[in-house]
Amino acid sequence: NAGVTQTPKFRVLKTGQSMTLLCAQDMNHEYMYWYRQDPGMGLRLIHYSVGEGTTAKGEVPDGYNVSRLKKQNFLLGLESAAPSQTSVYFCASSYSVLIDTQYFGPGTRLTVL
Amino acid sequence: QQQVKQSPQSLIVQKGGISIINCAYENTAFDYFPWYQQFPGKGPALLIAIRPDVSEKKEGRFTISFNKSAKQFSLHIMDSQPGDSATYFCAASKKEYGNKLVFGAGTILRVKS
């Protein structure tokens, strides 16, 4: 099993550009999450999904959109990138509400110039 | 508003010593308290977790102590090794909130050999 994978690993954008980050998991997990990690702030939840076709806002959702069209994939979109979105983005998944452990991907380092 | 406060920000411990990281939470509805370990360039990985119905949980050299009345929990690393050098995050979640994790700001641990 590959676990949780993220594409791409690195990306540099110019302000105003758009992009999509892809997260894929092969563990048949129901729940998926997108976090951003910034120095001194830990990880903060952007959006999450409790099942295929569902999404919900987390702590810092502004400027991001998500979609979960397939159970194994969770996409994070930036419609108009801003320098404040420079961060490391992590995707995570967990089996269900009954099993809490979240498994994290390797991260995507995004720089917005 | 940070719901989980973690201290210290950084910690240097001699090999063989005890590393102690503390966290305090505000929301008494939280029912799951994990610690995650993150190495540079990697995603966080679950280290150990506890639920509020027990006061202590031990797994090898790692122990969580939990004080429900004080709304505090801590990670103790016994016989610290250079390989333990990493960033440690405490977190909290509640099943009814979709198991969304609220993270502390992180502690950078360095174990000197």
CSV table of C-alpha atoms in Angstrom, one decimal, chain A:
chain,number,residue,atom,x,y,z
A,1,ASN,CA,0.0,0.0,0.0
A,2,ALA,CA,1.3,3.5,-0.9
A,3,GLY,CA,-0.8,5.0,1.9
A,4,VAL,CA,-1.4,8.7,1.4
A,5,THR,CA,0.3,10.3,-1.6
A,6,GLN,CA,0.4,14.0,-2.6
A,7,THR,CA,1.0,15.6,-6.0
A,8,PRO,CA,3.0,17.7,-6.6
A,9,LYS,CA,5.8,17.8,-4.0
A,10,PHE,CA,6.9,21.3,-4.8
A,11,ARG,CA,5.4,24.2,-6.7
A,12,VAL,CA,6.1,27.9,-7.3
A,13,LEU,CA,3.2,30.1,-8.3
A,14,LYS,CA,2.9,33.8,-9.2
A,15,THR,CA,0.2,35.8,-7.4
A,16,GLY,CA,-3.1,35.3,-9.0
A,17,GLN,CA,-2.3,32.0,-10.6
A,18,SER,CA,-4.4,28.9,-9.9
A,19,MET,CA,-3.5,25.3,-9.1
A,20,THR,CA,-4.9,22.1,-7.8
A,21,LEU,CA,-3.2,19.8,-5.2
A,22,LEU,CA,-4.1,16.2,-5.4
A,23,CYS,CA,-4.3,13.8,-2.5
A,24,ALA,CA,-4.8,10.1,-3.0
A,25,GLN,CA,-5.2,7.3,-0.5
A,26,ASP,CA,-5.4,3.5,-1.1
A,27,MET,CA,-6.6,2.5,2.4
A,28,ASN,CA,-10.3,2.8,1.8
A,29,HIS,CA,-10.6,5.6,4.3
A,30,GLU,CA,-13.8,7.5,4.6
A,31,TYR,CA,-12.4,10.7,6.1
A,32,MET,CA,-9.9,13.0,4.4
A,33,TYR,CA,-8.4,16.3,5.5
A,34,TRP,CA,-6.3,19.2,4.2
A,35,TYR,CA,-4.0,21.0,6.6
A,36,ARG,CA,-1.5,23.8,6.1
A,37,GLN,CA,1.7,24.0,8.2
A,38,ASP,CA,3.3,27.3,8.9
A,39,PRO,CA,6.3,28.0,11.3
A,40,GLY,CA,5.2,28.4,14.9
A,41,MET,CA,1.6,27.7,14.1
A,42,GLY,CA,1.4,23.9,14.0
A,43,LEU,CA,-1.0,22.5,11.4
A,44,ARG,CA,-4.3,24.1,10.7
A,45,LEU,CA,-7.3,22.5,9.1
A,46,ILE,CA,-8.4,24.0,5.8
A,47,HIS,CA,-11.2,21.7,4.6
A,48,TYR,CA,-12.2,18.1,5.3
A,49,SER,CA,-14.5,15.4,4.0
A,50,VAL,CA,-16.4,12.7,5.8
A,51,GLY,CA,-17.2,10.7,2.7
A,52,GLU,CA,-17.4,10.7,-1.1
A,53,GLY,CA,-19.2,13.7,-2.4
A,54,THR,CA,-19.1,15.6,0.9
A,55,THR,CA,-16.9,18.5,2.0
A,56,ALA,CA,-16.8,20.9,4.9
A,57,LYS,CA,-14.9,24.0,6.1
A,58,GLY,CA,-12.1,23.8,8.6
A,59,GLU,CA,-10.4,26.5,10.6
A,60,VAL,CA,-8.8,28.4,7.7
A,61,PRO,CA,-10.9,27.8,4.5
A,62,ASP,CA,-10.8,31.2,2.8
A,63,GLY,CA,-9.1,31.2,-0.6
A,64,TYR,CA,-9.4,27.4,-1.0
A,65,ASN,CA,-11.9,25.0,-2.5
A,66,VAL,CA,-12.0,21.3,-2.4
A,67,SER,CA,-13.7,18.4,-4.1
A,68,ARG,CA,-14.2,14.7,-3.3
A,69,LEU,CA,-15.6,13.1,-6.4
A,70,LYS,CA,-14.0,9.7,-5.7
A,71,LYS,CA,-13.5,8.2,-2.3
A,72,GLN,CA,-9.8,7.8,-2.7
A,73,ASN,CA,-9.1,11.3,-3.9
A,74,PHE,CA,-9.3,14.7,-2.3
A,75,LEU,CA,-8.4,17.8,-4.3
A,76,LEU,CA,-7.5,21.2,-2.9
A,77,GLY,CA,-7.8,24.2,-5.2
A,78,LEU,CA,-6.4,27.6,-5.1
A,79,GLU,CA,-8.3,29.8,-7.5
A,80,SER,CA,-6.2,33.0,-7.2
A,81,ALA,CA,-3.0,32.3,-5.2
A,82,ALA,CA,-1.7,34.9,-2.7
A,83,PRO,CA,1.6,35.2,-1.0
A,84,SER,CA,-0.2,34.4,2.3
A,85,GLN,CA,-0.8,30.9,0.9
A,86,THR,CA,2.9,30.1,0.9
A,87,SER,CA,3.0,27.1,3.1
A,88,VAL,CA,3.5,23.4,3.3
A,89,TYR,CA,0.2,21.5,2.7
A,90,PHE,CA,-0.5,18.1,4.1
A,91,CYS,CA,-3.3,15.8,3.3
A,92,ALA,CA,-4.5,13.2,5.8
A,93,SER,CA,-7.0,10.4,5.9
A,94,SER,CA,-8.6,8.3,8.6
A,95,TYR,CA,-10.8,5.2,8.4
A,96,SER,CA,-13.9,6.4,10.0
A,97,VAL,CA,-15.4,8.3,13.0
A,98,LEU,CA,-14.7,5.2,15.1
A,99,ILE,CA,-11.0,5.0,14.4
A,100,ASP,CA,-9.3,8.3,15.0
A,101,THR,CA,-5.8,7.8,13.7
A,102,GLN,CA,-5.0,10.2,10.8
A,103,TYR,CA,-2.4,9.1,8.3
A,104,PHE,CA,-0.5,12.0,6.7
A,105,GLY,CA,1.0,12.3,3.2
A,106,PRO,CA,4.5,13.7,2.6
A,107,GLY,CA,3.4,17.2,1.9
A,108,THR,CA,3.5,19.8,-0.9
A,109,ARG,CA,5.7,22.8,-0.5
A,110,LEU,CA,4.0,25.8,-2.2
A,111,THR,CA,5.6,29.2,-2.7
A,112,VAL,CA,3.6,32.1,-4.0
A,113,LEU,CA,5.6,35.0,-5.4
